[in-house]
PDB file of C-alpha atoms in Angstrom:
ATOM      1  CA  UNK A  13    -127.695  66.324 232.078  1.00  0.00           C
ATOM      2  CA  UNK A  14    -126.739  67.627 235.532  1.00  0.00           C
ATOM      3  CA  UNK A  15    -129.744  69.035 237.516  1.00  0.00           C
ATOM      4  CA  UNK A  16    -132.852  66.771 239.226  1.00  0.00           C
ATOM      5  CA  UNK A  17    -133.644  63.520 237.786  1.00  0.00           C
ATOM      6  CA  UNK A  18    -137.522  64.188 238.174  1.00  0.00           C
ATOM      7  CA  UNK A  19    -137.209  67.538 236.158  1.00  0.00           C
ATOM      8  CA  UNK A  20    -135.453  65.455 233.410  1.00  0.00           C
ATOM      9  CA  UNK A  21    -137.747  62.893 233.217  1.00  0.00           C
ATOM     10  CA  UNK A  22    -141.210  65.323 233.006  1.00  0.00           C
ATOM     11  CA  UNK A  23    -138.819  67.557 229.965  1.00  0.00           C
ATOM     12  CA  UNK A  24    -138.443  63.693 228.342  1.00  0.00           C
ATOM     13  CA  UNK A  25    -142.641  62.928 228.635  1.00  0.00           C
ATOM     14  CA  UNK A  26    -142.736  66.881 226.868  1.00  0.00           C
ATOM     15  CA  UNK A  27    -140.371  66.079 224.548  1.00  0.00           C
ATOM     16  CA  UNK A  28    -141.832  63.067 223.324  1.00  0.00           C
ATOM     17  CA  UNK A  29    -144.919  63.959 223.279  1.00  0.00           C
ATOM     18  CA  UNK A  30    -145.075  67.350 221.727  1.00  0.00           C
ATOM     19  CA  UNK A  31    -142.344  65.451 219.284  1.00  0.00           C
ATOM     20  CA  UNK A  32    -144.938  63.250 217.283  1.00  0.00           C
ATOM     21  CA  UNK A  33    -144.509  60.669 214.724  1.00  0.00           C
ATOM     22  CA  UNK A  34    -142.534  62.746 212.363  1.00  0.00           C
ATOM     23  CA  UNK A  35    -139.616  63.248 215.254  1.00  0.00           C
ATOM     24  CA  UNK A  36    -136.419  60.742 213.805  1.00  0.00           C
ATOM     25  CA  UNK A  37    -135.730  57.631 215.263  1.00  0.00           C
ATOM     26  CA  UNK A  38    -132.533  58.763 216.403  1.00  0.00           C
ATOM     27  CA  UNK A  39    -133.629  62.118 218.134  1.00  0.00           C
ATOM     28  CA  UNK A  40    -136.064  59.455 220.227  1.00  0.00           C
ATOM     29  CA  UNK A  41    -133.008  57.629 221.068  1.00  0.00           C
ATOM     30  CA  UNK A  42    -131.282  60.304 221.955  1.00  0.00           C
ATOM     31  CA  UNK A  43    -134.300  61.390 224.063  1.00  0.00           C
ATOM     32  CA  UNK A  44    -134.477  57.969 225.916  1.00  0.00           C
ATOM     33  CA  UNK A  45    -131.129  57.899 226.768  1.00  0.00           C
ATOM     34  CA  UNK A  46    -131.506  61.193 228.900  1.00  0.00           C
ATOM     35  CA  UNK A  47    -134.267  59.533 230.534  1.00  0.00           C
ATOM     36  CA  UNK A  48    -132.648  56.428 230.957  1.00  0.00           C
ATOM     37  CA  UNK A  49    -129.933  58.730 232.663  1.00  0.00           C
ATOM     38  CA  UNK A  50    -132.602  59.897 235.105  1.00  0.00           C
ATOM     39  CA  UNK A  51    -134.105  56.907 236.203  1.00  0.00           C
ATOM     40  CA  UNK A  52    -130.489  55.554 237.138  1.00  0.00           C
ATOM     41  CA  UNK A  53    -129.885  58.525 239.286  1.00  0.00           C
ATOM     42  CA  UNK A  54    -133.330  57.347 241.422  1.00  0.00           C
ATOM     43  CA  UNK A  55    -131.803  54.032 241.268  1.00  0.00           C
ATOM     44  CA  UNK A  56    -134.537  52.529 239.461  1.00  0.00           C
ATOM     45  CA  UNK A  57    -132.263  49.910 237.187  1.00  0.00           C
ATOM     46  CA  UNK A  58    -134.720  47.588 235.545  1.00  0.00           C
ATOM     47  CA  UNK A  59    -136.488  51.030 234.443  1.00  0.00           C
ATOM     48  CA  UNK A  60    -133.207  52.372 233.383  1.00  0.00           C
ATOM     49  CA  UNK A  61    -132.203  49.185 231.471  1.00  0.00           C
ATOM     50  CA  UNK A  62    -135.667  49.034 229.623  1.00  0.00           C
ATOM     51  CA  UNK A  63    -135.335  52.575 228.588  1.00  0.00           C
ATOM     52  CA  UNK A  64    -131.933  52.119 226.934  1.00  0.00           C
ATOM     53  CA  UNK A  65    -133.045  48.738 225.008  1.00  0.00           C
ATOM     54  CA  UNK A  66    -135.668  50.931 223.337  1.00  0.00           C
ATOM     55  CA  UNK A  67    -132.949  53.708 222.947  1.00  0.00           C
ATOM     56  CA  UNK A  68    -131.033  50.935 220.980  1.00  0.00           C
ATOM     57  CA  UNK A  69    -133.596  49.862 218.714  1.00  0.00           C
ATOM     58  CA  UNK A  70    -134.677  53.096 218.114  1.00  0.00           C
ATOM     59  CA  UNK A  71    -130.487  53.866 216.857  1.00  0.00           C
ATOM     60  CA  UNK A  72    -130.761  51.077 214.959  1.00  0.00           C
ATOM     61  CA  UNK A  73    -133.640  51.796 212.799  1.00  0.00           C
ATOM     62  CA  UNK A  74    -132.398  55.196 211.922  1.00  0.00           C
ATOM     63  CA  UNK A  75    -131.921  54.486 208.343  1.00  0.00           C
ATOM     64  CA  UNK A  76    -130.242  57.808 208.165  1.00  0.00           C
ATOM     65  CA  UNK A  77    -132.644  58.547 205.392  1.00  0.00           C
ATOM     66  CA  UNK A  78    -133.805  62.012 206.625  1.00  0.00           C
ATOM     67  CA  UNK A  79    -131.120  64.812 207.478  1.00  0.00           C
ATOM     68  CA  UNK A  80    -131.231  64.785 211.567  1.00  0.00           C
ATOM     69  CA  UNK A  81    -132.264  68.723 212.823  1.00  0.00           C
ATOM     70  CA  UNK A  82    -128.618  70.540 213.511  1.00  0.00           C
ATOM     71  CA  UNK A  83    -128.705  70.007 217.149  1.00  0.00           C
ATOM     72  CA  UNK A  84    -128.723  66.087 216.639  1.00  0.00           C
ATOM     73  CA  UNK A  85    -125.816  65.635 213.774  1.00  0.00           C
ATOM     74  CA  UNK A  86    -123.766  64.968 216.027  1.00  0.00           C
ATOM     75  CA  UNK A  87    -125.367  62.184 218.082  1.00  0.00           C
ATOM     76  CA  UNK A  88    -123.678  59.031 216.812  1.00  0.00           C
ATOM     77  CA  UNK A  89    -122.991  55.419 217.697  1.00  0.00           C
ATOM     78  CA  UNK A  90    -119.841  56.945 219.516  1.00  0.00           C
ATOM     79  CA  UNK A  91    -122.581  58.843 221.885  1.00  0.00           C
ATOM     80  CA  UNK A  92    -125.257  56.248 222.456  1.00  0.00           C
ATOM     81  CA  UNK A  93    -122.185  54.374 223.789  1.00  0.00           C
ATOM     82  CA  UNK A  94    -121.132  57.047 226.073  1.00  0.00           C
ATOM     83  CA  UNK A  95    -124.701  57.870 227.080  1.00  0.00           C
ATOM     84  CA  UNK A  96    -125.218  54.219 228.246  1.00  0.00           C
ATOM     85  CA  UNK A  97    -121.730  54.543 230.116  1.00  0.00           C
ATOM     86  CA  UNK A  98    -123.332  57.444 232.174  1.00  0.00           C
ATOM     87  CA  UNK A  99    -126.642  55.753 232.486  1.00  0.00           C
ATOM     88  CA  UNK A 100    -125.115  52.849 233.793  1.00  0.00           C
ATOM     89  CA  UNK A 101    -122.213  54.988 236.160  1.00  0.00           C
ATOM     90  CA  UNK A 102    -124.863  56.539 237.605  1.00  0.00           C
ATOM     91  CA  UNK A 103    -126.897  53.727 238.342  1.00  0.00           C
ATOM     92  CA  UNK A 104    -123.764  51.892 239.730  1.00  0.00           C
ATOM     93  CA  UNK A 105    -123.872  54.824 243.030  1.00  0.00           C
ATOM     94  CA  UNK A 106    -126.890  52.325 243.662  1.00  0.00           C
ATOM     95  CA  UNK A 107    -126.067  48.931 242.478  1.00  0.00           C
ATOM     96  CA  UNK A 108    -122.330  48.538 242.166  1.00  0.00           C
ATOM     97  CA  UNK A 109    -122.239  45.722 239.728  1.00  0.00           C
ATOM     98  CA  UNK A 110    -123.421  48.100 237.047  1.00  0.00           C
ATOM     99  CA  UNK A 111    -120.151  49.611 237.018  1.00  0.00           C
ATOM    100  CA  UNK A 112    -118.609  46.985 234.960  1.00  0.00           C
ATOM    101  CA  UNK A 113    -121.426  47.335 231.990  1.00  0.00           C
ATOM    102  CA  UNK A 114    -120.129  50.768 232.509  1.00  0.00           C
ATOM    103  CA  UNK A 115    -116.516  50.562 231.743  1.00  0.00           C
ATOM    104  CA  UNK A 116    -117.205  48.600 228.677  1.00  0.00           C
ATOM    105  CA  UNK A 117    -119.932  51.290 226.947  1.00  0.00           C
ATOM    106  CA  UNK A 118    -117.251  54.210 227.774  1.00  0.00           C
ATOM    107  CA  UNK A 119    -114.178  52.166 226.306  1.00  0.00           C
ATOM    108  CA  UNK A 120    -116.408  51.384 223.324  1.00  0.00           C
ATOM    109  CA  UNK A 121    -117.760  55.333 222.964  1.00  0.00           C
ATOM    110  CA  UNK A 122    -113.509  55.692 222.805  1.00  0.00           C
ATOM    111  CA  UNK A 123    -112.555  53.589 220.508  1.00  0.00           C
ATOM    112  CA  UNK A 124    -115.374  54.627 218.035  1.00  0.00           C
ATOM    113  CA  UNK A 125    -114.050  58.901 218.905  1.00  0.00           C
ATOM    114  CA  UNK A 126    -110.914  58.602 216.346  1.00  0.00           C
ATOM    115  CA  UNK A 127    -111.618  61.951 215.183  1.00  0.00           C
ATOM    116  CA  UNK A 128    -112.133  64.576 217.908  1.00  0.00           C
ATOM    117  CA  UNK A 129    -114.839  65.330 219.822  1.00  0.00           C
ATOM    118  CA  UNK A 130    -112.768  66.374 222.537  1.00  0.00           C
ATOM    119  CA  UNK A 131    -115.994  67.192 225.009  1.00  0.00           C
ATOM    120  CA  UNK A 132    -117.321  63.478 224.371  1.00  0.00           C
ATOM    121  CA  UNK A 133    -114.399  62.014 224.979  1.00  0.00           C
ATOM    122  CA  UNK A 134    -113.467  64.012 228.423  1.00  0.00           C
ATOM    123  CA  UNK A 135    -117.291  62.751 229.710  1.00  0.00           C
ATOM    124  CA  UNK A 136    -116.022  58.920 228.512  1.00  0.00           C
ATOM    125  CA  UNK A 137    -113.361  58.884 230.651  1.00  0.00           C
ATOM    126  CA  UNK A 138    -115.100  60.499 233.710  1.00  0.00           C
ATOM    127  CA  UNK A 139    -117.340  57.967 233.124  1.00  0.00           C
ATOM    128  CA  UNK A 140    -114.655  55.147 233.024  1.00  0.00           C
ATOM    129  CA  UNK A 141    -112.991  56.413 235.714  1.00  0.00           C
ATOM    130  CA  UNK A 142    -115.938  57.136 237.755  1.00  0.00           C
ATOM    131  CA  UNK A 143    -116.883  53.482 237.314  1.00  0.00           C
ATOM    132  CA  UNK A 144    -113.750  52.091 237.939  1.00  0.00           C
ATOM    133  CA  UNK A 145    -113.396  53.605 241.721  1.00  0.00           C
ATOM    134  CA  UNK A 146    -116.925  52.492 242.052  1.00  0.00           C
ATOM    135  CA  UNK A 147    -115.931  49.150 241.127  1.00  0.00           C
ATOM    136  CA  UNK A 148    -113.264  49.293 243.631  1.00  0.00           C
ATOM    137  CA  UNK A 149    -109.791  49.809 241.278  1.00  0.00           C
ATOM    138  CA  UNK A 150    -108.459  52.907 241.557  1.00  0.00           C
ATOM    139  CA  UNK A 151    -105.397  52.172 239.691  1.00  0.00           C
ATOM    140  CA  UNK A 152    -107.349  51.820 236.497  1.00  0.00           C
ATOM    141  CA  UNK A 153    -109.625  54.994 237.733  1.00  0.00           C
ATOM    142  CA  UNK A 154    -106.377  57.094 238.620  1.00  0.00           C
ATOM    143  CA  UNK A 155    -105.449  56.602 234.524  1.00  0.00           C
ATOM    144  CA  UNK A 156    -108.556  57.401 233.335  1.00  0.00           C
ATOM    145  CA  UNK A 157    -109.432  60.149 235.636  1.00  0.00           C
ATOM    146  CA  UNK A 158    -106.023  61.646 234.214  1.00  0.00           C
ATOM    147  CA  UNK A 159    -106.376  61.419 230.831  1.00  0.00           C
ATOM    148  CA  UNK A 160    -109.184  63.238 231.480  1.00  0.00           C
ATOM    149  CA  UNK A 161    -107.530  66.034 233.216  1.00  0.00           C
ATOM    150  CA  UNK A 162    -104.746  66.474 230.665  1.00  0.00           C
ATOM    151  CA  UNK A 163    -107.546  67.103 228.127  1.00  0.00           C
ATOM    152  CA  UNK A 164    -109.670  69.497 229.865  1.00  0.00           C
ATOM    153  CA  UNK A 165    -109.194  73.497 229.637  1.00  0.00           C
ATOM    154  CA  UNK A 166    -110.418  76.453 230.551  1.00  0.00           C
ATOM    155  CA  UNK A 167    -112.996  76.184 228.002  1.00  0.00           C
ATOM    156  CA  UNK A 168    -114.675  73.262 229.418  1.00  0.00           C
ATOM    157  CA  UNK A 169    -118.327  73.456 230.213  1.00  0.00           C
ATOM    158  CA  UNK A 170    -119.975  73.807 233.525  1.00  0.00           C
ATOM    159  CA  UNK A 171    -121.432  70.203 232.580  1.00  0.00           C
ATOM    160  CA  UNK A 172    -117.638  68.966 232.604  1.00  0.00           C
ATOM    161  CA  UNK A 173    -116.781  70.640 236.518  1.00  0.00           C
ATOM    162  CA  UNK A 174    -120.170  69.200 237.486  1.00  0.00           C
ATOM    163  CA  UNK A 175    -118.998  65.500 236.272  1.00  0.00           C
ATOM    164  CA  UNK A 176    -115.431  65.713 237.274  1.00  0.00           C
ATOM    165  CA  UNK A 177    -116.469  67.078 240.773  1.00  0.00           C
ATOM    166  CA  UNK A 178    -118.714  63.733 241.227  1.00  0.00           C
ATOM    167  CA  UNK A 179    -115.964  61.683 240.009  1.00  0.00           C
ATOM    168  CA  UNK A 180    -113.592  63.996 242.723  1.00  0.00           C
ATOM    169  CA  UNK A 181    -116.501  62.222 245.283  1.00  0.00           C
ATOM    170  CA  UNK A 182    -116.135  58.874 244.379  1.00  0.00           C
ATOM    171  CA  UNK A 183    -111.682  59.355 245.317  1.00  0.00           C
ATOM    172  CA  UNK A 184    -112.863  60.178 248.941  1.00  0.00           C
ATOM    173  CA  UNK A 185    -112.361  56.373 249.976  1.00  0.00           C
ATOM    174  CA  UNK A 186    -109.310  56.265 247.910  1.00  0.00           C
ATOM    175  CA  UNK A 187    -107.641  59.246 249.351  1.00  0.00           C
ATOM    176  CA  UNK A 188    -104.943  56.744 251.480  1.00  0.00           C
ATOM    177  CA  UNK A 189    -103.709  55.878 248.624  1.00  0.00           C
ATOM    178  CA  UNK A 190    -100.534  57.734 247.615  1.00  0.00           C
ATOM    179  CA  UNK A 191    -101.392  58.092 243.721  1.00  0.00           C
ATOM    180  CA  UNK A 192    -105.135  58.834 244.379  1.00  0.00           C
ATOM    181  CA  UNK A 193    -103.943  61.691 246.681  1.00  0.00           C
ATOM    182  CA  UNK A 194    -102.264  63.134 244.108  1.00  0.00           C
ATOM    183  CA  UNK A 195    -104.990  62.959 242.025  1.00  0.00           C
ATOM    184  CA  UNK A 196    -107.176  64.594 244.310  1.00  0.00           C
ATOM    185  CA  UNK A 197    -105.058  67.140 244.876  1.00  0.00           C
ATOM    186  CA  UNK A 198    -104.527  67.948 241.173  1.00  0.00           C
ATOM    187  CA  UNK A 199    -108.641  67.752 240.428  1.00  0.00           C
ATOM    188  CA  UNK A 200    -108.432  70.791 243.320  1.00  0.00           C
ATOM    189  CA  UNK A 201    -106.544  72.447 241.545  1.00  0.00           C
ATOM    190  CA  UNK A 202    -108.051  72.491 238.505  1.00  0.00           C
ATOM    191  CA  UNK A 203    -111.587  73.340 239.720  1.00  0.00           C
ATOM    192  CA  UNK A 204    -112.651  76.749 238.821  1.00  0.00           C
ATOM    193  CA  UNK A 205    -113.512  77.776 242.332  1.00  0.00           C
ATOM    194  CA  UNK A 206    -109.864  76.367 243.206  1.00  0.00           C
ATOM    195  CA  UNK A 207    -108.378  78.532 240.855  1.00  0.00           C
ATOM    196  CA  UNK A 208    -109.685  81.332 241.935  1.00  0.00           C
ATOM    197  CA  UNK A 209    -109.055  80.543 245.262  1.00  0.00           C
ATOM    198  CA  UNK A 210    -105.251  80.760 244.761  1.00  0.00           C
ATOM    199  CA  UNK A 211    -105.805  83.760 242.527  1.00  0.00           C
ATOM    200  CA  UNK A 212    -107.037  85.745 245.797  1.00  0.00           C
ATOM    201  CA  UNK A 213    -104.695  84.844 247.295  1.00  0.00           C
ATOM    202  CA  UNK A 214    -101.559  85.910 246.039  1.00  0.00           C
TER     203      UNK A 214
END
């Protein structure tokens, strides 16, 4: 879900409409939570919040009766929870209060990730952390932001750099203060271009 916010929404009007009745009530939740995602990121928050009330009550009426398609096992109450997180994050670069509703979907996507999922839980606490300097507390962002360095790797997607460099962003007014500083410092370093970096020169 990095990339424009107009491309995402015209894939999301394909999507659902080359989907048809048959498509599961889950895979259109799913779907409306990506474009719920997009309309935050044009600031467009009554949009946004309509989009994810009909993402819920499509989740809801899953009845789980029909296997899901492979690509959308995995999309559980754990991820609706972390996809309103980023919906509302995102939104919150335009209207701050939304950073609150924010906090609460990412702790909830985290306490419902017991078992793995170590990719869903890294974008949580971006989120969470991403919302919290937003909402003007680093110290809570600064323990969230780390938690999610300690539990990235070299693995980790080009989706994951693209998130934690917008939460790297976000410390800019933060960097005065001593722990934030630090932080920054240790998101440079971790960066793939940053490693590199240091690799040339040595």
């Amino acid at each position: 879900t990095s990339g424009r916010p107009d491309d995402a929404l015209d894939l999301m009007k394909l999507a659902k409409s080359g989907s048809g009745d048959e498509t599961l009530p889950r895979t259109q939740a799913m779907l409306r939570t990506i474009e719920a995602w997009a309309q935050a990121s044009m600031g467009r928050g009554q949009a946004m919040r309509r989009t994810l009330g009909e993402a819920e009550e499509l989740f809801v009426s899953d009845k789980s009766d029909v296997p899901p398609p492979s690509w959308m096992q995995m999309f559980d109450e754990a991820d609706m929870h972390g996809m309103q997180a980023l919906a509302f994050r995102t939104l919150a670069e335009h209207d701050p209060g939304a950073a609150v509703i924010a906090q609460r979907h990412a702790k909830q996507a985290l306490e419902l990730r017991v078992n793995g999922r170590q990719r869903s839980k890294i974008f949580d606490y971006i989120s969470l952390a991403s919302a919290c300097f937003i909402a003007n507390d680093p110290e809570q962002a600064d323990r969230y932001a780390r938690l999610a360095l300690v539990s990235m790797g070299e693995t980790s997607s080009h989706r994951t750099w693209d998130r934690l460099r917008e939460m790297y962003r976000l410390t800019g007014q933060f960097a005065g203060y001593a722990g934030i500083q630090d932080l920054r410092e240790e998101i440079e370093l971790s960066l793939p271009s940053q490693k590199k970096a240091r690799g040339a020169q040595i």
